[in-house]
XYZ file of C-alpha atoms in Angstrom:
768
model
C 257.395 137.293 235.675
C 253.946 138.530 236.917
C 254.348 141.824 235.197
C 255.391 140.013 231.963
C 252.327 137.785 232.109
C 249.981 140.719 232.777
C 251.556 142.672 229.869
C 251.148 139.636 227.583
C 247.511 139.242 228.632
C 246.923 142.954 228.069
C 248.619 142.764 224.651
C 246.561 139.733 223.616
C 243.419 141.476 224.783
C 244.242 144.541 222.688
C 245.071 142.427 219.644
C 241.912 140.490 220.083
C 239.841 143.701 220.239
C 241.671 145.010 217.167
C 240.820 141.832 215.281
C 237.240 142.186 216.343
C 236.828 145.562 214.642
C 234.069 145.242 212.059
C 233.733 147.848 209.314
C 230.610 146.784 207.443
C 229.080 149.319 205.032
C 226.136 149.844 205.094
C 225.759 149.616 208.827
C 223.622 146.631 209.756
C 220.332 147.054 211.602
C 221.816 145.258 214.594
C 225.302 143.807 215.184
C 226.480 142.270 218.442
C 230.100 141.325 218.888
C 231.158 138.062 220.575
C 234.466 136.661 221.869
C 236.677 134.723 219.419
C 236.519 134.197 215.663
C 235.896 131.621 213.033
C 239.103 130.633 211.176
C 238.842 129.536 207.563
C 241.209 126.723 206.648
C 241.494 123.766 204.237
C 239.144 121.728 206.344
C 236.299 124.261 206.487
C 233.085 122.690 205.220
C 230.210 124.321 203.232
C 226.640 123.184 203.844
C 223.499 124.223 201.950
C 220.067 123.547 203.370
C 218.320 123.991 200.027
C 220.262 123.160 196.902
C 218.449 125.253 194.309
C 220.193 127.110 191.513
C 219.987 130.531 193.092
C 221.323 129.453 196.473
C 224.142 127.545 194.876
C 224.984 130.654 192.861
C 225.354 132.686 196.117
C 227.496 130.038 197.716
C 229.703 129.807 194.633
C 230.139 133.577 194.769
C 231.305 133.239 198.444
C 233.664 130.350 197.879
C 235.275 131.864 194.846
C 236.085 135.020 196.868
C 237.512 132.981 199.728
C 239.603 130.994 197.264
C 240.881 134.203 195.667
C 242.085 135.719 198.949
C 243.183 132.629 200.838
C 243.771 129.812 198.324
C 241.402 127.531 200.225
C 238.897 125.648 198.048
C 235.918 125.185 200.324
C 233.974 121.940 199.704
C 231.100 120.005 201.315
C 232.829 117.734 203.925
C 232.615 116.916 207.600
C 236.227 117.353 208.647
C 236.288 120.788 210.200
C 234.298 123.844 211.106
C 231.235 124.641 209.062
C 229.623 127.521 207.068
C 225.935 126.842 206.682
C 223.595 128.663 204.221
C 219.875 128.293 205.001
C 216.692 129.389 203.290
C 213.846 129.430 205.756
C 210.894 131.505 206.772
C 212.018 134.448 208.979
C 209.674 137.171 210.164
C 210.331 140.912 209.766
C 213.388 140.927 207.486
C 211.731 140.756 204.042
C 213.149 139.371 200.826
C 216.529 141.089 201.099
C 217.146 140.730 204.867
C 219.433 138.076 206.485
C 220.671 136.722 209.835
C 224.269 135.864 210.522
C 225.576 133.974 213.484
C 229.369 133.383 213.871
C 231.227 131.389 216.569
C 234.546 129.525 216.460
C 232.878 126.349 215.163
C 230.189 127.594 212.830
C 228.936 130.353 210.609
C 225.218 130.367 209.934
C 223.713 132.602 207.209
C 219.914 132.514 207.046
C 217.412 134.398 204.842
C 213.972 134.137 203.303
C 215.396 134.224 199.747
C 218.661 133.876 197.907
C 218.724 137.701 197.749
C 219.051 137.863 201.526
C 221.743 135.178 201.459
C 223.650 137.190 198.973
C 223.627 140.344 201.115
C 224.600 138.267 204.116
C 227.596 137.005 202.092
C 228.529 140.640 201.268
C 228.640 141.429 204.949
C 230.848 138.408 205.666
C 233.207 139.309 202.736
C 233.713 142.777 204.236
C 235.358 141.151 207.261
C 237.894 139.373 205.023
C 241.047 140.750 203.294
C 240.491 142.631 200.067
C 243.251 140.851 198.232
C 245.314 137.603 198.466
C 246.946 137.097 201.886
C 249.067 134.547 203.591
C 247.793 135.672 207.034
C 245.142 133.899 208.998
C 241.709 134.296 207.338
C 239.182 134.726 210.046
C 235.678 136.148 210.613
C 234.871 137.691 214.013
C 232.261 135.996 216.191
C 229.100 138.074 215.972
C 225.344 138.162 215.584
C 223.800 140.278 212.828
C 220.193 140.967 211.916
C 219.860 143.127 208.875
C 217.412 144.330 206.204
C 217.176 147.413 203.974
C 215.237 150.615 204.677
C 214.453 151.271 200.991
C 213.694 148.976 198.095
C 215.342 151.174 195.377
C 219.021 151.673 195.948
C 220.653 152.695 192.743
C 223.168 154.367 190.533
C 222.757 155.803 187.040
C 225.603 155.812 184.479
C 225.395 158.074 181.438
C 227.165 156.414 178.534
C 225.865 158.830 175.866
C 228.137 161.729 176.483
C 231.099 159.383 176.813
C 231.020 155.670 175.962
C 232.342 153.160 178.479
C 233.371 149.604 177.686
C 231.364 146.675 179.047
C 234.186 146.005 181.512
C 233.665 149.267 183.299
C 229.885 148.644 183.407
C 230.563 145.287 185.047
C 232.985 146.953 187.494
C 230.236 149.425 188.530
C 227.886 146.526 189.026
C 230.370 144.768 191.276
C 230.745 147.899 193.378
C 226.968 148.251 193.661
C 226.632 144.653 194.766
C 229.405 144.941 197.359
C 227.495 147.764 199.135
C 224.024 146.206 198.804
C 222.766 148.516 196.025
C 220.289 146.832 193.737
C 219.524 149.059 190.734
C 221.814 149.944 187.786
C 220.109 152.662 185.742
C 221.679 152.666 182.331
C 221.346 155.906 180.487
C 221.878 154.515 176.985
C 220.445 157.317 174.874
C 220.839 161.055 174.739
C 221.619 163.836 172.353
C 225.348 163.032 172.307
C 225.082 159.447 171.126
C 222.913 156.347 170.779
C 224.529 153.378 172.523
C 222.344 150.287 172.028
C 222.023 148.119 168.935
C 218.484 148.208 167.527
C 218.339 145.714 164.648
C 215.319 147.207 162.932
C 217.007 150.627 162.726
C 220.728 150.017 161.978
C 221.624 153.720 161.354
C 221.240 154.300 165.158
C 224.531 152.527 165.660
C 226.062 153.016 162.183
C 225.748 156.774 162.460
C 224.163 158.046 165.697
C 226.625 156.179 167.924
C 229.528 158.118 166.521
C 230.421 161.816 166.524
C 233.328 164.074 165.649
C 235.987 163.677 168.407
C 235.648 166.488 170.989
C 237.534 164.979 173.954
C 240.192 167.631 173.945
C 237.682 170.448 174.453
C 235.625 171.532 177.491
C 232.199 170.014 177.184
C 229.929 172.243 175.007
C 226.782 171.117 173.310
C 227.701 173.260 170.279
C 230.709 170.922 169.837
C 228.639 167.735 169.590
C 228.704 167.089 165.866
C 227.509 164.067 163.928
C 228.805 163.175 160.523
C 227.789 160.256 158.331
C 231.400 159.994 157.128
C 232.978 157.675 159.654
C 236.403 158.911 158.790
C 235.274 162.146 160.510
C 232.940 160.708 163.098
C 235.393 158.476 165.041
C 234.447 158.963 168.662
C 231.825 156.788 170.354
C 230.716 153.198 170.419
C 227.691 151.067 171.280
C 226.704 147.822 172.943
C 225.507 144.991 170.835
C 222.382 143.242 172.002
C 224.431 140.278 173.032
C 226.737 142.426 175.118
C 223.772 144.120 176.813
C 222.211 140.658 177.589
C 225.518 139.481 179.048
C 225.615 142.596 181.325
C 221.965 141.986 182.411
C 222.850 138.365 183.297
C 226.011 139.478 185.105
C 223.966 142.016 187.130
C 221.279 139.430 187.949
C 223.853 137.169 189.507
C 224.611 139.994 191.862
C 221.015 140.950 192.663
C 221.212 144.030 190.476
C 218.311 145.015 188.220
C 219.340 146.889 185.087
C 216.887 149.645 184.153
C 217.404 150.930 180.616
C 216.636 154.493 179.631
C 215.579 155.446 176.069
C 215.260 159.217 176.158
C 212.167 160.850 174.668
C 210.633 163.140 173.489
C 213.606 165.517 173.961
C 217.365 164.921 174.258
C 216.970 163.100 171.003
C 219.522 164.753 168.666
C 221.337 161.528 168.029
C 218.275 159.700 166.871
C 217.296 162.735 164.706
C 220.761 162.642 163.107
C 220.057 159.138 161.918
C 216.310 159.460 161.210
C 215.441 163.155 160.668
C 212.040 162.283 159.351
C 210.977 161.663 162.902
C 211.519 165.301 163.874
C 209.251 168.265 163.290
C 211.564 169.382 160.510
C 212.021 166.269 158.447
C 214.138 168.014 155.837
C 217.131 168.341 158.105
C 219.747 165.769 157.145
C 223.534 165.819 157.076
C 223.692 163.583 154.030
C 226.984 161.698 153.592
C 229.581 164.410 154.281
C 227.999 167.371 156.051
C 227.972 167.976 159.816
C 224.738 167.674 161.779
C 223.771 169.275 165.031
C 220.092 169.255 165.951
C 218.812 172.490 167.381
C 215.328 173.894 167.806
C 213.055 172.000 165.491
C 215.144 168.891 165.295
C 215.883 167.765 168.916
C 212.477 166.398 169.698
C 210.384 163.536 168.248
C 207.457 165.091 166.448
C 204.400 164.527 168.694
C 202.122 164.911 165.669
C 203.806 162.201 163.649
C 202.539 158.649 164.110
C 205.723 157.438 162.392
C 207.717 158.684 165.422
C 205.519 156.582 167.816
C 205.830 153.543 165.559
C 209.621 153.949 165.658
C 209.678 154.263 169.471
C 207.412 151.225 169.900
C 209.755 149.216 167.677
C 212.738 150.379 169.639
C 211.109 149.617 172.964
C 210.077 146.176 171.792
C 213.692 145.267 171.163
C 214.728 146.931 174.453
C 212.248 144.873 176.415
C 213.511 141.721 174.779
C 216.996 142.515 176.273
C 216.005 143.907 179.605
C 213.604 141.965 181.862
C 213.344 144.901 184.289
C 209.821 145.769 185.411
C 210.649 149.392 184.796
C 211.562 151.050 181.533
C 212.852 154.598 181.789
C 211.709 157.028 179.052
C 213.478 160.237 180.177
C 210.983 163.016 179.490
C 213.156 165.783 180.810
C 214.096 169.289 179.489
C 211.872 169.221 176.442
C 212.278 172.456 174.417
C 208.738 172.748 173.046
C 209.600 175.489 170.514
C 209.535 172.981 167.681
C 206.072 171.724 168.681
C 204.764 175.330 168.790
C 205.873 175.877 165.150
C 204.928 172.421 163.830
C 201.671 172.027 161.870
C 201.491 168.316 162.709
C 201.903 168.933 166.408
C 199.341 171.805 166.388
C 196.902 169.500 164.508
C 197.449 166.795 167.111
C 196.610 169.283 169.859
C 193.499 170.337 168.143
C 192.373 166.757 167.513
C 193.072 165.671 171.089
C 191.698 168.942 172.588
C 194.976 169.781 174.257
C 195.245 173.373 175.460
C 199.012 173.807 175.286
C 202.373 172.045 174.536
C 202.627 170.824 178.168
C 199.497 168.800 177.628
C 200.987 167.597 174.321
C 203.983 166.303 176.257
C 201.538 164.535 178.599
C 199.807 162.989 175.600
C 203.164 161.815 174.301
C 204.165 160.234 177.640
C 200.726 158.675 178.231
C 200.744 157.153 174.811
C 204.119 155.535 175.416
C 203.047 154.365 178.859
C 199.959 152.696 177.434
C 202.263 150.711 175.084
C 204.585 149.683 177.930
C 201.636 148.693 180.194
C 200.293 146.542 177.354
C 203.639 144.620 177.562
C 203.304 144.221 181.363
C 205.967 146.824 182.064
C 206.000 149.999 184.125
C 207.100 153.408 182.918
C 209.483 155.650 184.881
C 210.497 159.210 183.933
C 212.190 162.340 185.174
C 209.942 164.786 187.009
C 209.054 166.780 183.878
C 206.626 164.003 182.994
C 204.330 165.720 185.547
C 203.870 168.576 183.090
C 200.394 168.668 181.624
C 199.208 165.784 183.822
C 200.950 162.609 184.901
C 200.414 159.285 183.078
C 198.174 156.949 185.142
C 200.713 154.387 186.402
C 203.971 156.258 185.961
C 206.715 156.378 188.487
C 208.512 159.739 188.930
C 212.233 160.210 189.288
C 212.689 163.587 190.976
C 215.851 165.390 189.993
C 214.911 169.085 190.054
C 215.066 169.213 193.829
C 212.380 167.239 195.547
C 209.233 169.227 194.457
C 208.326 166.856 191.608
C 208.662 163.843 193.889
C 206.599 165.490 196.594
C 203.862 166.337 194.135
C 203.841 162.864 192.598
C 203.734 161.161 196.046
C 200.866 163.315 197.092
C 199.061 162.247 193.925
C 199.540 158.598 194.887
C 202.425 157.780 192.504
C 205.692 155.972 193.333
C 208.745 158.189 193.524
C 212.541 157.749 193.408
C 214.374 160.746 194.926
C 217.484 161.794 193.038
C 217.823 165.590 193.533
C 220.863 167.257 192.012
C 221.949 168.131 195.565
C 223.316 165.744 196.813
C 222.702 162.910 194.360
C 224.516 164.209 191.256
C 227.956 162.561 191.402
C 229.185 164.624 188.435
C 229.407 167.527 190.897
C 232.601 168.406 192.767
C 233.238 166.377 195.959
C 236.200 168.394 197.181
C 237.922 171.734 196.679
C 237.666 172.493 192.948
C 241.221 173.729 193.078
C 242.430 170.165 193.692
C 239.755 168.113 191.910
C 239.342 167.002 188.318
C 237.144 169.402 186.220
C 233.420 168.874 186.957
C 230.208 170.288 185.666
C 229.832 172.387 188.777
C 227.937 172.016 192.124
C 229.457 170.742 195.337
C 228.217 167.392 196.717
C 230.697 166.253 199.339
C 230.813 162.890 201.058
C 229.318 164.396 204.225
C 226.545 166.077 202.263
C 225.616 162.770 200.645
C 225.705 160.960 203.961
C 223.468 163.578 205.512
C 220.749 163.118 202.864
C 217.177 162.104 203.932
C 215.176 160.704 200.970
C 211.753 161.211 202.588
C 210.901 164.920 202.565
C 209.378 166.387 205.707
C 206.479 167.680 203.560
C 205.102 164.146 203.202
C 202.838 162.392 205.709
C 203.850 159.037 206.938
C 201.473 157.379 204.422
C 202.701 159.525 201.524
C 206.286 158.797 202.519
C 205.706 155.164 201.735
C 205.525 156.157 198.081
C 209.219 156.988 198.165
C 210.726 153.788 196.863
C 214.235 154.995 197.524
C 216.962 157.006 195.808
C 219.907 156.823 193.438
C 222.977 158.693 192.470
C 223.392 159.959 188.911
C 226.717 160.109 187.074
C 226.297 162.332 184.068
C 229.527 162.211 182.056
C 229.938 165.521 180.171
C 233.188 166.035 182.060
C 234.036 162.341 182.652
C 235.777 160.908 179.554
C 237.644 158.051 181.197
C 236.958 154.957 183.291
C 239.442 156.171 185.953
C 237.582 159.443 186.420
C 234.258 157.661 186.506
C 235.546 155.479 189.397
C 236.864 158.610 191.101
C 233.521 160.395 190.955
C 231.501 157.632 192.600
C 234.062 156.514 195.229
C 233.480 156.857 198.129
C 230.264 158.817 197.766
C 228.493 155.667 196.657
C 229.259 154.059 200.030
C 227.672 156.992 201.811
C 224.525 156.775 199.738
C 224.439 153.002 200.239
C 224.262 153.502 203.995
C 221.549 156.187 203.669
C 219.382 153.816 201.654
C 220.011 150.575 203.611
C 220.643 151.386 207.292
C 217.970 152.679 209.754
C 217.878 156.473 209.858
C 218.556 156.553 213.613
C 221.774 154.433 213.229
C 223.504 156.839 210.895
C 226.575 158.504 212.481
C 229.012 160.572 210.428
C 232.091 159.977 212.603
C 231.420 156.247 212.902
C 230.926 155.985 209.107
C 234.228 157.822 208.528
C 236.013 155.277 210.723
C 234.459 152.239 208.998
C 235.230 153.752 205.579
C 238.994 153.916 206.071
C 239.709 150.171 205.577
C 237.563 150.230 202.414
C 239.767 153.048 201.049
C 242.802 150.793 201.703
C 240.961 148.100 199.757
C 240.433 150.471 196.812
C 244.155 151.146 196.802
C 244.914 147.436 196.883
C 242.538 146.811 194.006
C 243.834 149.716 191.972
C 240.544 151.631 192.059
C 240.580 155.425 191.734
C 238.782 157.361 194.495
C 238.608 160.743 196.128
C 240.974 160.979 199.120
C 238.666 163.472 200.836
C 237.336 166.989 200.920
C 240.041 169.220 202.411
C 238.257 172.458 201.671
C 237.548 174.858 204.474
C 233.955 176.214 204.491
C 233.675 179.798 205.515
C 230.134 180.286 206.892
C 228.501 183.532 207.991
C 226.349 183.463 211.128
C 223.700 186.063 211.778
C 222.511 186.226 215.364
C 221.141 189.029 217.572
C 221.799 191.590 214.979
C 225.453 190.765 214.557
C 227.537 188.901 211.993
C 230.159 186.337 212.880
C 232.094 183.757 210.866
C 232.493 180.017 211.483
C 235.090 177.907 209.750
C 234.391 174.179 209.113
C 236.037 171.178 207.484
C 234.676 167.669 206.950
C 237.871 166.031 208.039
C 237.509 165.160 211.727
C 241.306 165.347 212.270
C 241.870 168.557 210.345
C 243.129 171.813 212.033
C 242.126 175.178 210.546
C 244.368 178.271 210.430
C 243.157 181.591 209.081
C 243.775 185.293 208.413
C 241.400 188.180 208.118
C 243.591 190.750 206.301
C 243.719 188.914 202.980
C 247.236 187.527 203.572
C 247.999 183.811 202.938
C 247.559 181.807 206.092
C 250.218 179.403 207.430
C 250.618 177.104 210.378
C 251.815 180.215 212.182
C 248.533 182.059 211.570
C 245.553 182.220 213.986
C 244.280 178.735 214.848
C 240.538 178.478 214.538
C 238.760 177.702 217.829
C 235.335 179.367 217.642
C 233.402 181.839 215.451
C 234.748 185.345 215.309
C 232.889 188.699 214.748
C 232.803 190.821 211.526
C 233.026 194.562 212.504
C 234.508 195.909 209.297
C 235.308 195.013 205.687
C 237.498 191.929 205.743
C 238.803 189.139 203.520
C 239.039 185.803 205.336
C 241.474 183.138 204.069
C 241.724 179.670 205.636
C 243.720 176.476 205.264
C 243.274 172.960 206.589
C 246.293 171.179 208.082
C 246.489 167.441 208.578
C 249.581 165.845 210.225
C 251.402 169.194 209.907
C 250.796 169.296 206.199
C 248.685 172.003 204.474
C 246.070 170.144 202.488
C 244.657 173.123 200.492
C 246.296 173.774 197.156
C 244.698 177.165 197.438
C 243.299 178.743 200.667
C 239.563 179.013 200.983
C 238.698 182.752 200.608
C 235.712 184.966 201.217
C 235.385 188.712 201.355
C 232.797 190.341 203.644
C 231.183 193.728 203.249
C 230.129 195.742 206.395
C 227.348 198.325 206.548
C 224.487 199.359 208.757
C 222.374 196.384 207.655
C 225.057 193.725 208.173
C 223.926 191.017 210.502
C 220.387 192.430 210.812
C 217.323 190.179 210.467
C 215.297 190.180 207.266
C 211.534 189.643 207.055
C 210.062 188.608 203.677
C 206.496 189.286 202.530
C 206.886 186.513 199.918
C 208.899 183.482 200.782
C 212.108 182.822 198.840
C 212.386 179.507 197.007
C 213.469 176.614 199.157
C 215.580 175.335 196.253
C 217.874 178.318 196.535
C 218.268 178.699 200.321
C 221.763 180.284 200.218
C 222.622 181.188 203.817
C 218.964 181.100 205.020
C 216.632 183.924 205.928
C 219.441 186.465 206.485
C 221.276 185.852 203.207
C 220.653 189.505 202.195
C 222.573 190.806 205.257
C 225.349 188.177 205.685
C 228.100 190.302 204.309
C 228.621 188.164 201.156
C 227.723 189.532 197.777
C 226.449 187.186 195.045
C 228.742 186.012 192.278
C 228.293 184.509 188.831
C 227.400 181.178 190.626
C 223.612 181.671 190.804
C 223.099 178.599 192.982
C 225.272 179.760 195.880
C 224.627 183.215 197.482
C 221.491 184.323 195.800
C 217.864 184.195 197.007
C 215.329 183.266 194.306
C 211.725 184.144 193.738
C 209.753 182.110 191.129
C 207.321 184.547 189.629
C 206.999 186.503 192.922
C 208.343 189.933 193.912
C 210.914 190.495 196.574
C 209.607 192.563 199.521
C 212.271 192.633 202.196
C 212.069 194.497 205.500
C 215.134 195.038 207.653
C 215.137 196.344 211.232
C 218.352 198.339 211.825
C 217.844 198.107 215.582
C 217.858 201.838 216.241
C 217.137 205.194 214.539
C 220.004 205.665 212.127
C 221.007 208.277 209.560
C 220.637 206.696 206.071
C 221.431 208.172 202.619
C 222.238 205.087 200.461
C 220.575 201.754 199.979
C 221.664 199.125 197.456
C 220.185 195.815 196.214
C 222.252 193.356 194.118
C 220.528 191.392 191.291
C 221.586 189.080 188.497
C 220.283 188.204 185.025
C 221.083 184.808 183.464
C 218.881 184.472 180.321
C 219.636 180.799 179.754
C 218.600 179.941 183.360
C 215.334 181.860 183.142
C 216.652 184.496 185.621
C 215.911 188.156 184.854
C 216.542 191.522 186.420
C 213.594 193.143 188.173
C 211.500 195.640 186.276
C 212.149 198.225 189.004
C 213.396 198.431 192.649
C 211.694 200.693 195.245
C 213.449 201.762 198.393
C 211.517 202.912 201.476
C 212.371 203.943 205.066
C 210.428 204.178 208.303
C 211.049 205.136 211.908
C 208.174 203.027 213.318
C 207.715 200.174 210.867
C 204.168 201.417 210.114
C 204.484 204.570 208.127
C 206.940 204.263 205.201
C 208.456 206.949 203.018
C 209.603 206.108 199.433
C 213.036 207.540 199.018
C 213.708 206.314 195.457
C 212.526 203.921 192.742
C 215.031 202.766 190.141
C 213.721 201.543 186.766
C 215.752 198.701 185.187
C 217.523 199.698 181.949
C 218.828 196.242 180.909
C 216.497 194.495 178.396
C 215.145 191.063 179.256
C 216.449 189.894 175.878
C 220.098 190.460 177.036
C 221.658 187.011 176.859
C 225.007 187.896 178.437
C 225.206 187.363 182.201
C 224.603 190.660 184.027
C 225.222 191.428 187.711
C 223.659 194.796 188.587
C 223.515 196.853 191.793
C 220.366 198.947 192.071
C 221.766 201.844 194.157
C 219.551 204.552 195.632
C 221.282 207.774 196.809
C 219.056 210.362 198.459
C 219.042 213.156 201.007
C 219.778 211.863 204.497
C 216.855 210.341 206.340
C 216.456 209.104 209.935
C 215.280 205.462 209.791
C 214.976 202.397 211.948
C 213.294 200.219 209.255
C 214.294 199.815 205.619
C 212.034 198.136 203.022
C 213.199 196.984 199.549
C 210.760 195.915 196.851
C 211.953 194.380 193.525
C 209.339 193.738 190.874
C 209.637 190.347 189.190
C 209.533 190.351 185.377
C 206.626 187.908 185.846
C 207.055 185.785 182.769
C 209.888 184.834 180.437
C 209.809 187.184 177.381
C 208.643 186.336 173.854
C 211.096 184.229 171.983
C 212.587 182.713 175.136
C 212.380 178.906 175.514
C 210.264 179.453 178.647
C 208.018 182.039 176.918
C 204.905 182.832 179.024
C 206.199 180.730 181.969
C 207.272 182.082 185.358
C 210.496 184.098 185.406
C 212.999 183.855 188.233
C 214.187 186.865 190.251
C 217.532 186.393 192.012
C 218.606 188.955 194.631
C 221.435 189.332 197.129
C 223.019 191.641 199.658
C 221.111 194.772 200.754
C 223.536 197.382 201.963
C 222.545 200.450 203.919
C 224.808 203.432 204.574
């Protein structure tokens, strides 16, 4: 009997602890568990300390959810336990913070504003079932104090490349609200389609919102074709002003601000298709039957044409009437200035305004638009290219090209939203590309997103205050369906939500993973599409003490890795990975990840390694490589991995500078061959060096030139070229090798980046 009682007590204790598990995302600032729980039943009462419209809206949101999952219709009564919502003055939690206290008799939710109450409600709801249940509905006893780290916590949805119905937009807003995000950036306009009704300019939606169907083809700008004949242009859509207003109101009820983006002066092909007179080449028109694709000369608004500014002011006036957001986004990115260089009106504008180049003309354009927005008591926000030629006085910068633009703007005293492509572009792969839907490229995994720190170390504490927050961007070139859009943001959005809300010191990858699992169950129950995880094995070279070894890693904390080094396909019977292993010869490593005795990789991870006298040796650079292309760090040139067509992965980059790399072989060695790998990618402003010089030394002071190789590939070559500059010479005794590659300096004439810095990309130095 005694044993039975003890077992029952132990079982009850275990069940009680299981029931007390709390999986709130984002992690609250402080959370203290208590004994017991609050049980919601048909006698539970709702009390509101201040019955204003906003507070009642929050309470209604809560009671409707409870009714949906439990069937209980909570009312104001005095019969049972109570849930109390209070607005009162509370120090140190701000407008969005909240306090929650739960015991068996009462739940108290307190905040300074209804926003705080709303976020308190979201935390409570995350302790309840995701869908209808007949089980006991209870909330664990606990104390929570919570408030956000950043004020801008957002997500951008591109509806230009592919149009999404208002229902999906609302679904995204619901997901944002659940995880305490507060900005929905709506990319309504781009070259692929105009998506918002503008009543003064009806052709924007009659023609520019529709294009020739290209959904069966891989995304290619050359395939984006407009045609005024609607029997040919059948793909697209747009939001009426009433639909947009409804979405704004829907978002407001969930504490979400909708920030509209009207792209200018570039990425405007759709607008030019409808109103070509606003471009530098006003004669371009597709009439009633012909196809139209805007290229150089037609993709920008003409900066010398006052009619273009009048058009944009009219458009923005209607936009501001729909969207009450303090911020209006004007794009400003990737402006091909070729048309401006060849346009008499633009050149006349530059002369009249005393502008020295087209970058300053862009600044003039952006400043003029900002002046208009400021006159309407709004603030302008744009991508980091708006820094070119000088930043508009009150502009906020959204930094997407790495963090450099954001750092520069913050140091200038401007507000910044960090949204670098790595890791904030959610159109990038989140798992092994072999098993994932087609994506535009890149590799931003859940762990990579969770590890992001929005305040760069280059900023002082005071400058860091200029970083308002961050957001994820979902560009949709490769995302044609609502199901795939869901898949690309879930669960990465939850990771970013925690980065932006929770204290930096509270973030813990393993703990987040555990709390995430019930949410994934909830996605299944709700029919939401999401990524099940990244099962890819990362093969990472490690250069230490003049030697090369290989580490194998997987994000899945329960995954087991098996590998081979002879190029054969690994199985569960292959070597089990325990610790890094050495590279002493040429080898091809293949690896799989096994979970619950099941191989999770559709295709094994694979990496071939070269081996030569420089492998694993340290590299010293005279000119620093770009921090935006770190590859495998300082020893990328000797890590045994040769660069491929993917320029963002294994290559070191130099922006306008030469490569001067010195390698210590560790001892006097016979040398007769030295090779440097380089790549040319014309469209990415990456060019082969003018020449490569190879030198050797026995003491590191006196160097002997053994060979200089002149590049024979013209800078005008537009096909991708990977070239090894190989020097063969009579055998020399050397301890030190130095390789110098001369940067082209500037992009060549006729290139979109003409007279701007050229990139030099280099990889793997081999010595034999």
